[in-house]
Short mmCIF file of C-alpha atoms and ligand atoms in Angstrom, two decimals:
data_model
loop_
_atom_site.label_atom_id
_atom_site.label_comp_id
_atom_site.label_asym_id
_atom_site.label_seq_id
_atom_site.Cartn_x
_atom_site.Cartn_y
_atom_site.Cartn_z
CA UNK A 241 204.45 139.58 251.51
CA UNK A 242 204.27 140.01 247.60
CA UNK A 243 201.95 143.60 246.88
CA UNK A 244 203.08 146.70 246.90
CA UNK A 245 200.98 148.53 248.88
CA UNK A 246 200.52 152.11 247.32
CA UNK A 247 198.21 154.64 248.60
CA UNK A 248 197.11 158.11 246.66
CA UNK A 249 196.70 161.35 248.76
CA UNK A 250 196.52 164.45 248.58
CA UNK A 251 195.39 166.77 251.89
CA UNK A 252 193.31 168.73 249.37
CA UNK A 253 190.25 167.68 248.36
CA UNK A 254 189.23 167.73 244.59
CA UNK A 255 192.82 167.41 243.20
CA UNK A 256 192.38 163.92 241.60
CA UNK A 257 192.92 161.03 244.14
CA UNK A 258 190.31 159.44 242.82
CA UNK A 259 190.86 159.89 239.03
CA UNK A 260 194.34 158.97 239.67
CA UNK A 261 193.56 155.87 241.95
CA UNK A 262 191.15 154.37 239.19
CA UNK A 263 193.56 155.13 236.19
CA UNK A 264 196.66 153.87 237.90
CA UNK A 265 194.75 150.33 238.62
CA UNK A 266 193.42 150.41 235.09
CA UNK A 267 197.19 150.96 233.29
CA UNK A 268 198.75 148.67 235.86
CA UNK A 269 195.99 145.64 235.48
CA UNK A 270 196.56 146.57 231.41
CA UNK A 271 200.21 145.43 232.12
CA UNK A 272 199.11 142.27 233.16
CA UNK A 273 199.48 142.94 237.01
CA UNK A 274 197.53 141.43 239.65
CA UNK A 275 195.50 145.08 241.51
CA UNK A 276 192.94 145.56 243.77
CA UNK A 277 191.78 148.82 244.38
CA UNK A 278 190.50 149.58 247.55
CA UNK A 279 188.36 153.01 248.35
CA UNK A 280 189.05 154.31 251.74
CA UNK A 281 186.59 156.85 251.67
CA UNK A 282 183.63 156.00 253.72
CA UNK A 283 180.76 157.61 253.56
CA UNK A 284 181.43 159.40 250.35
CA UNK A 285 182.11 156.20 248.28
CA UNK A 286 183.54 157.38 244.61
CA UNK A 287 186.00 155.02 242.89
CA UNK A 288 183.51 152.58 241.99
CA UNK A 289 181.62 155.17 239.77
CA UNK A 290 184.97 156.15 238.30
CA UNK A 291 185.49 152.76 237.11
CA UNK A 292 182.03 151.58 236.36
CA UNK A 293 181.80 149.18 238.79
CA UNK A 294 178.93 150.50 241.21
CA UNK A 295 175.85 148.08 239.90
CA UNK A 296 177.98 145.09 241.11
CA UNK A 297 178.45 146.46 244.92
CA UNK A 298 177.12 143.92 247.58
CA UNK A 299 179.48 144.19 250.17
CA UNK A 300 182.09 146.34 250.94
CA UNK A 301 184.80 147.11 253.20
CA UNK A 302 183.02 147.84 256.44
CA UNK A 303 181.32 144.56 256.07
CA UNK A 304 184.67 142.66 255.91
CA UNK A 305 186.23 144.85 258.78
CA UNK A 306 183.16 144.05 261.15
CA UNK A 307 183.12 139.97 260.26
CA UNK A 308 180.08 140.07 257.86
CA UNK A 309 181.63 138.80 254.70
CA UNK A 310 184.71 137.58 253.43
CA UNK A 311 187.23 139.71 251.63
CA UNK A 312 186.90 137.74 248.56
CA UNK A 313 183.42 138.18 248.92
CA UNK A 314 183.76 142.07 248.70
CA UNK A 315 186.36 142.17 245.60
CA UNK A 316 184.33 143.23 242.51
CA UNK A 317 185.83 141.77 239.65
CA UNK A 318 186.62 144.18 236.72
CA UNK A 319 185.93 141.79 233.95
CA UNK A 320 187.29 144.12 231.01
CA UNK A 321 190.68 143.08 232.74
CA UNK A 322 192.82 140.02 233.59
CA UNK A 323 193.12 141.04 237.20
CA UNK A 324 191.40 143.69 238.75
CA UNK A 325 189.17 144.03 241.89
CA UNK A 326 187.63 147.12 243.83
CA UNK A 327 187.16 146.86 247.00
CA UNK A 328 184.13 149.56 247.91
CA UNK A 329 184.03 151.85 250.77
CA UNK A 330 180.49 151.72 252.56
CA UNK A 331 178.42 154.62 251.56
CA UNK A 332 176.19 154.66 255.05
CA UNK A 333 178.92 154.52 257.68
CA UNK A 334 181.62 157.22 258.70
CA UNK A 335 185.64 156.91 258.85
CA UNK A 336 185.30 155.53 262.02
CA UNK A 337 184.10 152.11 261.39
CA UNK A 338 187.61 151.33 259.95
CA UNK A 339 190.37 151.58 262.16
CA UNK A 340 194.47 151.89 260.77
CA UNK A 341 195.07 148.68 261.79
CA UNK A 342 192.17 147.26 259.95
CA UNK A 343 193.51 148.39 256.60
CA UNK A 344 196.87 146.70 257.58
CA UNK A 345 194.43 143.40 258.04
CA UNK A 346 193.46 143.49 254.98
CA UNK A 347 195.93 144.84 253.20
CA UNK A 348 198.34 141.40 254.46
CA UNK A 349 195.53 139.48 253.28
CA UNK A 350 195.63 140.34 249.34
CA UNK A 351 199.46 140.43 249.43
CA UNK A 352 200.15 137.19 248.54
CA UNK A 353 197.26 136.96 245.92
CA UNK A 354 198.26 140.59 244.09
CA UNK A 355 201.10 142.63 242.68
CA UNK A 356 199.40 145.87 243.65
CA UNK A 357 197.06 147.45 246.04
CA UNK A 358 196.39 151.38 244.91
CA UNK A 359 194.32 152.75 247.96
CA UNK A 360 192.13 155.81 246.99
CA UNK A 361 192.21 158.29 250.15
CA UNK A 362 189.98 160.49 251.45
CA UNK A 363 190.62 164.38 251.65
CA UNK A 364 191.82 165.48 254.56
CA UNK A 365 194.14 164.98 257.45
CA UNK A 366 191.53 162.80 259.84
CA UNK A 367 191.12 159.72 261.04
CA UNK A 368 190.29 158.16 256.85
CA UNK A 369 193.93 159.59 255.95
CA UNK A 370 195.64 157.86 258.70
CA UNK A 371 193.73 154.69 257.82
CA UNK A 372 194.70 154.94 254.25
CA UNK A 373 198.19 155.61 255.06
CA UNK A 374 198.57 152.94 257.74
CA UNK A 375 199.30 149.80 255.73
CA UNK A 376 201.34 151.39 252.73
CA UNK A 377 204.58 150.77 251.54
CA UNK A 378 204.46 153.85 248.88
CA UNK A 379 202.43 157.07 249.47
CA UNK A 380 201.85 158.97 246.77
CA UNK A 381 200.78 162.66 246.49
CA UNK A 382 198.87 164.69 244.33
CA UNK A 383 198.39 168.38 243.59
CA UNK A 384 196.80 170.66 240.98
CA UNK A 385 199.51 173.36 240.13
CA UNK A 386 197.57 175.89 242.02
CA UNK A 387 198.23 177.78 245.49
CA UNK A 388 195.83 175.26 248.07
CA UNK A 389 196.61 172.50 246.71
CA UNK A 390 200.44 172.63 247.14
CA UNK A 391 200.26 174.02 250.51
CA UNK A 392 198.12 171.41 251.39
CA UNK A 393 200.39 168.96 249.26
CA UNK A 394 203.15 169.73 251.45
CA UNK A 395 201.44 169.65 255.10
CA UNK A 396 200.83 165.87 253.53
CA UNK A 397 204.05 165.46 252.57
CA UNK A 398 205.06 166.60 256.33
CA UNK A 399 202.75 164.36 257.94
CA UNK A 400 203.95 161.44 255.91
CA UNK A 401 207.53 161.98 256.75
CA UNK A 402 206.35 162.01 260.54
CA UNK A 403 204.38 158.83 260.18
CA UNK A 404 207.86 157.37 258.44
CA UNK A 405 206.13 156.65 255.28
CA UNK A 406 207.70 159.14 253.26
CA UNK A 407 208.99 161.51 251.52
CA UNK A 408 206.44 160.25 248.70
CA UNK A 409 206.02 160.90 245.57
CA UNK A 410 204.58 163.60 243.45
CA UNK A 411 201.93 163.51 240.81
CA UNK A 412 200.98 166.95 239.51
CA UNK A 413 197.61 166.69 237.95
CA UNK A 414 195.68 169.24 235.53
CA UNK A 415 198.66 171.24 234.42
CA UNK A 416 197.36 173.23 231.65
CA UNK A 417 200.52 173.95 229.08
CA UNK A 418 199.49 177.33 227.45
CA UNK A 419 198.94 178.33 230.80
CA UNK A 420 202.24 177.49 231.74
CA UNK A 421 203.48 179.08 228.96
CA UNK A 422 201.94 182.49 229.15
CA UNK A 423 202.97 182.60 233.05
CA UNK A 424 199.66 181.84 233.90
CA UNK A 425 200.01 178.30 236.24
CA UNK A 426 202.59 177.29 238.18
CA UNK A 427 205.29 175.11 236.05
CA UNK A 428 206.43 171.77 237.07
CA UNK A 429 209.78 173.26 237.96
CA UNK A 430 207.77 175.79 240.34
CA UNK A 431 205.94 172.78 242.39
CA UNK A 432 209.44 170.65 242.41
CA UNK A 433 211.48 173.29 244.17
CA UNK A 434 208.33 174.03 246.53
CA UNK A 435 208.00 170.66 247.54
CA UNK A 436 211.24 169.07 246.87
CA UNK A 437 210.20 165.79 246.41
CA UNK A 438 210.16 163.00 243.51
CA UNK A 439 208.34 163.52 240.49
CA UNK A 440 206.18 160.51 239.83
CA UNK A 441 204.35 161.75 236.87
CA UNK A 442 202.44 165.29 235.18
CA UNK A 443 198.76 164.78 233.90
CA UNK A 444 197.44 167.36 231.83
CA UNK A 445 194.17 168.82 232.21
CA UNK A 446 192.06 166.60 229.55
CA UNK A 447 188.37 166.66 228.90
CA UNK A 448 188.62 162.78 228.54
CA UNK A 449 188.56 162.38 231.74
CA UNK A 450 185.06 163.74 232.70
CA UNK A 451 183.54 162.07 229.74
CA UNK A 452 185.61 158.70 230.90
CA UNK A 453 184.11 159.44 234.18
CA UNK A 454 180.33 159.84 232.81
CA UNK A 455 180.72 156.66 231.15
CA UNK A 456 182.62 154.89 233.98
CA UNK A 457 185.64 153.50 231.44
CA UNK A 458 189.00 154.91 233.28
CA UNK A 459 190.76 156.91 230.29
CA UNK A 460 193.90 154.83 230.86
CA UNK A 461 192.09 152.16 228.42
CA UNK A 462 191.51 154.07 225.97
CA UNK A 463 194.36 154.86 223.23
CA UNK A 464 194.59 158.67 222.71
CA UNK A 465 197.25 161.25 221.73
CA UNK A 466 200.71 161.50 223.37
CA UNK A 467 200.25 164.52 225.36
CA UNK A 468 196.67 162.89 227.08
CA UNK A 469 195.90 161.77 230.12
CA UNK A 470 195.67 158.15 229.13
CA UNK A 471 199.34 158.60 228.04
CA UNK A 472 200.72 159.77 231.12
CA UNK A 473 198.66 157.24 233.32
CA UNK A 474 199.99 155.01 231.46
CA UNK A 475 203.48 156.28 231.73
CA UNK A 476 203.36 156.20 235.55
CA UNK A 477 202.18 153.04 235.70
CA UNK A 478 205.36 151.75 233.78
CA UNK A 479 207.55 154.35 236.10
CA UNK A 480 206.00 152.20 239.36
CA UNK A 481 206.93 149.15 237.20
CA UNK A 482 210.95 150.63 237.52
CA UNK A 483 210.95 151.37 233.85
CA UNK A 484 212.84 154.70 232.80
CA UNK A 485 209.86 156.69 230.70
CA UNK A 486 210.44 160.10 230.61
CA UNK A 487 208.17 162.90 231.94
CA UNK A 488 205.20 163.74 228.86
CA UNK A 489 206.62 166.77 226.89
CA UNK A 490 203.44 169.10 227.56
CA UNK A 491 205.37 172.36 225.68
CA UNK A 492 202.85 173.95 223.82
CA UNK A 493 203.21 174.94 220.69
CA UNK A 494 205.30 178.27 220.68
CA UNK A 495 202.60 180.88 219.62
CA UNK A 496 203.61 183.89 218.46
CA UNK A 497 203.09 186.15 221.43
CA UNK A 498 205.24 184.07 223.42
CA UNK A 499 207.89 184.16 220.81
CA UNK A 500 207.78 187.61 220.38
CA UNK A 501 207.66 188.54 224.07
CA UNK A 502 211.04 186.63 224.64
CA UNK A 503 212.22 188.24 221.93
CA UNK A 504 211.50 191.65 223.31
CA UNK A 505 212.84 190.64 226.71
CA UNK A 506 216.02 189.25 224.87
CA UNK A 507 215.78 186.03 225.50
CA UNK B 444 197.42 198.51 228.81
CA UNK B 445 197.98 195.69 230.53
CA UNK B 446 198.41 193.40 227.44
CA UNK B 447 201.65 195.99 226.78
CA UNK B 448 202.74 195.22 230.52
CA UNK B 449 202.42 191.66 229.67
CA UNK B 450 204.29 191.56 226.54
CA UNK B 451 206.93 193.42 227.69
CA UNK B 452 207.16 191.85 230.71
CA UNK B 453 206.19 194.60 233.30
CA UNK B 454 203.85 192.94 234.95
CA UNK B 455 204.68 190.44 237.00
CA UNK B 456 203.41 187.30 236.15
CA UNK B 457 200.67 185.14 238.29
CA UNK B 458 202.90 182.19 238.58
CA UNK B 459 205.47 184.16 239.97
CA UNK B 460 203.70 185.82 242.35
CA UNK B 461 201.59 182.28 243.34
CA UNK B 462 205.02 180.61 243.64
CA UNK B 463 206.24 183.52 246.11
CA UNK B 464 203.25 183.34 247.91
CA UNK B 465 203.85 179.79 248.69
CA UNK B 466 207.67 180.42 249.63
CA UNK B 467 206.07 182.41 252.31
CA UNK B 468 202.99 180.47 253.65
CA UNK B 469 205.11 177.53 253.64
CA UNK B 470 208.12 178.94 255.91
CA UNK B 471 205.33 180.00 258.23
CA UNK B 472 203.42 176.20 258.07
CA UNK B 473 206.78 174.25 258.34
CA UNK B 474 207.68 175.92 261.28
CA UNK B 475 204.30 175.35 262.89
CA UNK B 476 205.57 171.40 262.51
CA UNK B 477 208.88 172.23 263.31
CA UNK B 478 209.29 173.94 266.76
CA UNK B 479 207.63 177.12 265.96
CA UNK B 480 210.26 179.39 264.84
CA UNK B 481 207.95 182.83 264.94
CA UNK B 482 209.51 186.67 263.57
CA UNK B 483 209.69 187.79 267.13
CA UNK B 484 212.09 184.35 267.70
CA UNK B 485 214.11 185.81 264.68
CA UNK B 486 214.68 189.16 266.18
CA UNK B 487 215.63 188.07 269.27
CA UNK B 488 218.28 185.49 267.62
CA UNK B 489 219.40 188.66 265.78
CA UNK B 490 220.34 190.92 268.35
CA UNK B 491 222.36 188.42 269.90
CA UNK B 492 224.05 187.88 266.68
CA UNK B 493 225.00 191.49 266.48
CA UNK B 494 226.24 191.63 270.05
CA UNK B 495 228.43 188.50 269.64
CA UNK B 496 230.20 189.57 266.26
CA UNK B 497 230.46 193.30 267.62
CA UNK B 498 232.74 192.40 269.99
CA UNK B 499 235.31 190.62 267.33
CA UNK B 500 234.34 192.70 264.08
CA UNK B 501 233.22 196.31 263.61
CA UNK B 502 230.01 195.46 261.39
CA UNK B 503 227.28 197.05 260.60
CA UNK B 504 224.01 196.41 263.16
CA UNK B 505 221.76 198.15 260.81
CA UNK B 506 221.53 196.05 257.31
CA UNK B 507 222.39 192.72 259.37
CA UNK B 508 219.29 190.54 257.97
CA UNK B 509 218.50 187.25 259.50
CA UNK B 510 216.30 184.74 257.65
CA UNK B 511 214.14 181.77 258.30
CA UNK B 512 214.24 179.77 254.62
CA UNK B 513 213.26 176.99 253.34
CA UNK B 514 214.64 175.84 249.84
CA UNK B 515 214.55 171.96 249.87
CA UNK B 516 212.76 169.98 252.57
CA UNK B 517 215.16 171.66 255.47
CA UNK B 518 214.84 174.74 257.04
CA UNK B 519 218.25 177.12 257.51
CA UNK B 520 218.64 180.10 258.84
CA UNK B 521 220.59 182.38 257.06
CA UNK B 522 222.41 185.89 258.69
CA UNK B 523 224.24 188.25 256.38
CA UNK B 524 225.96 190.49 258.29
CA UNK B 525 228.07 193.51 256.26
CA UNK B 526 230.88 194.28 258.24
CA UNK B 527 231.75 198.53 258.44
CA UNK B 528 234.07 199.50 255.64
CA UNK B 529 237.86 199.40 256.47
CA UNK B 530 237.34 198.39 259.91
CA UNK B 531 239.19 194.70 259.96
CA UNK B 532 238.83 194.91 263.63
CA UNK B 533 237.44 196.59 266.22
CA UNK B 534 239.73 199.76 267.24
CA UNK B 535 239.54 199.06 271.41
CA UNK B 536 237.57 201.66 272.88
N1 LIG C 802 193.51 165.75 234.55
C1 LIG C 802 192.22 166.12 234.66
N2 LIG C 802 191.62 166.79 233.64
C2 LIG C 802 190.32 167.16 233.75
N3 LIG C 802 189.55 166.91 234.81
C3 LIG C 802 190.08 166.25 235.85
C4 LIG C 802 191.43 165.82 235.83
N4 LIG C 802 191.68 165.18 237.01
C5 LIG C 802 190.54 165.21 237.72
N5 LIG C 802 189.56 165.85 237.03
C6 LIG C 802 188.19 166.10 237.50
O1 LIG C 802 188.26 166.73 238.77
C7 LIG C 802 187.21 166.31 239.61
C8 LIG C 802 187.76 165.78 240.91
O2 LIG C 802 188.50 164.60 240.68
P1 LIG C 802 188.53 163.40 241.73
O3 LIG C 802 187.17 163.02 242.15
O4 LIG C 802 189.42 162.35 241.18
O5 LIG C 802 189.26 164.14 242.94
P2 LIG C 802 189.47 163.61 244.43
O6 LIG C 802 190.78 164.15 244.87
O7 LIG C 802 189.27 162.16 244.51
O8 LIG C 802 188.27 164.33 245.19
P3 LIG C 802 187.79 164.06 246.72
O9 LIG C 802 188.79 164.78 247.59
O10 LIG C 802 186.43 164.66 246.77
O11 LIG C 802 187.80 162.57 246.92
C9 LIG C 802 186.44 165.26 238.83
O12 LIG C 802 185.32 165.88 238.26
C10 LIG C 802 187.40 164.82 237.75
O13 LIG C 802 186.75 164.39 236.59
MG1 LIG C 803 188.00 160.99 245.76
#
């Protein structure tokens, strides 16, 4: 019983699982962790793309739940890291060739090799979020700051708390600072007293991460600005390692208007 | 003129009015989870409030409100009941 298990939801579909799935392997592997990242969504297989791994695929994790391969046999070693695997979801199959207590299976199987397993989940509510949720020891949640996707954030957060892995934690993904700013987007303080819940980290919307994506190199490896995406990947990795990093400052700079409407308002 | 609105802050801004929005969807989803607490519950709940107080306090049955919210992960229900100006206690009828 080493690994912390940690799986990424979201009830919404689109927000950034995913992304945030790859990029969280990626920082914690660059810390010198043992990770495997395991895709739970069958039939609509995505992390391996994300990290560039999808010409190595030969088996995946419906073969090892049904007996046809070893699990070391379906971890795809990242070699641009010390220690990281993907384990791929099956592309032909549905949800409901894995059951929850499969996932436990395996999960108690890499726990003495790893430090980490980051299970991507699918959208949803079904039968691929209870499988994804079943063996983890730390569920974590994201949102967009955006209407649906909190909503949807917090039926999660509910059915988490009911399946007694919660409360979770909370990573809000493509804020958008000038947005913020201007009034535009909900704020981080907005989504906090919605959904009452721990902050684990705030990724800004960042055009590195679709060309990251086209090129299949998670941003967290690449060294950008302090406000990026790589940044605050990299910041919650360190904040799941128990080190004190504070939240990325994404405060635009004060333009004008702004200045001058809080100055008209008397603020 | 709805830049002018906006710089003077008349109009309400869109966070604002997603972040209400979501105050109310959410008391409605939560208490789909938790035991279905519907409007019509509410009024019910508050005439019996107003029956139980009248016959301690003189209040005022018209502006008692009684809310469902929902600020942190717990729900609360909240009655604010004014009570009739210099009427301590109900003069026995
Ligand atoms: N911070 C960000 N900045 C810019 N684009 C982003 C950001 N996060 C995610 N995206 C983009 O949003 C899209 C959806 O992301 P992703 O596939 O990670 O979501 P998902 O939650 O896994 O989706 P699904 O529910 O379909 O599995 C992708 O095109 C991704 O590149
Ligand atoms: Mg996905």
């Amino acid at each position: 019983m080493h690994a912390k298990v940690i799986t990424v939801t979201s009830g919404k579909g689109g927000v950034g699982k995913t992304t945030v799935t790859a990029n969280l392997a990626a920082a914690l592997a660059m810390l010198g962790k043992r990770v495997a990242a395991i895709d739970s969504d069958i039939g609509l297989r995505n992390l391996d793309v994300v990290m560039g791994l999808e010409n190595r695929i030969v088996y995946d994790l419906v073969d090892v739940v049904e007996g046809r391969c070893r699990l070391s046999q379906a971890m795809i070693r990242d070699k641009r890291f010390a220690e990281l695997y993907l384990i791929p979801a099956a592309q032909t199959r549905d949800k409901m060739a894995v059951s929850p207590s499969d996932m436990v299976l395996v999960c108690d199987q890499l726990r003495p090799d790893m430090d980490y397993v980051v299970i991507d989940s699918p959208a949803g509510i079904e039968r691929g979020f209870r499988n994804a949720i079943a063996p983890a020891d730390q569920v974590i949640v994201v949102t967009n700051p955006e209407v649906s996707a909190v909503r949807d954030a917090d039926r999660i957060i509910g059915l988490i708390e009911a399946e007694e892995k919660g409360p979770g934690q909370l990573i809000i993904n493509r804020i958008k600072p000038s947005m913020v700013a201007r009034g535009d987007m909900l704020s981080i303080a907005d989504v906090l007293d919605i959904l009452a819940i721990d902050l684990l980290g705030v990724v800004p919307e960042d055009e590195a991460i679709l060309i990251s994506s086209n090129r299949g190199l998670p941003v967290a490896m690449s060294a950008t600005n302090s406000a990026s995406a790589s940044q605050a990947f990299r910041n919650i990795a360190q904040r799941l390692e128990g080190n004190d990093v504070p939240i990325l400052d994404l405060a635009p700079q004060s333009g004008i208007l702004s200045r001058l409407r809080n100055w008209v308002r008397g603020e | 003129m709805r830049w002018l609105d906006r710089l003077l802050g008349r109009e309400e801004r869109s966070s604002s009015v997603a972040k209400t929005r979501l105050q109310m969807v959410l008391t409605h989803d939560r208490g789909d989870i938790r035991g279905d607490i519907s409007p019509g519950l509410i009024e019910l709940i508050k005439d019996d409030i107003i029956k139980v107080i009248a016959e301690h306090l003189a209040i005022d049955p018209d502006n008692v409100v009684v809310n469902l919210t929902r600020n942190s992960r717990e729900s609360r229900l909240v009655a604010e009941i004014p009570l009739q100006e210099n009427g301590r206690r109900k003069r026995p009828t």
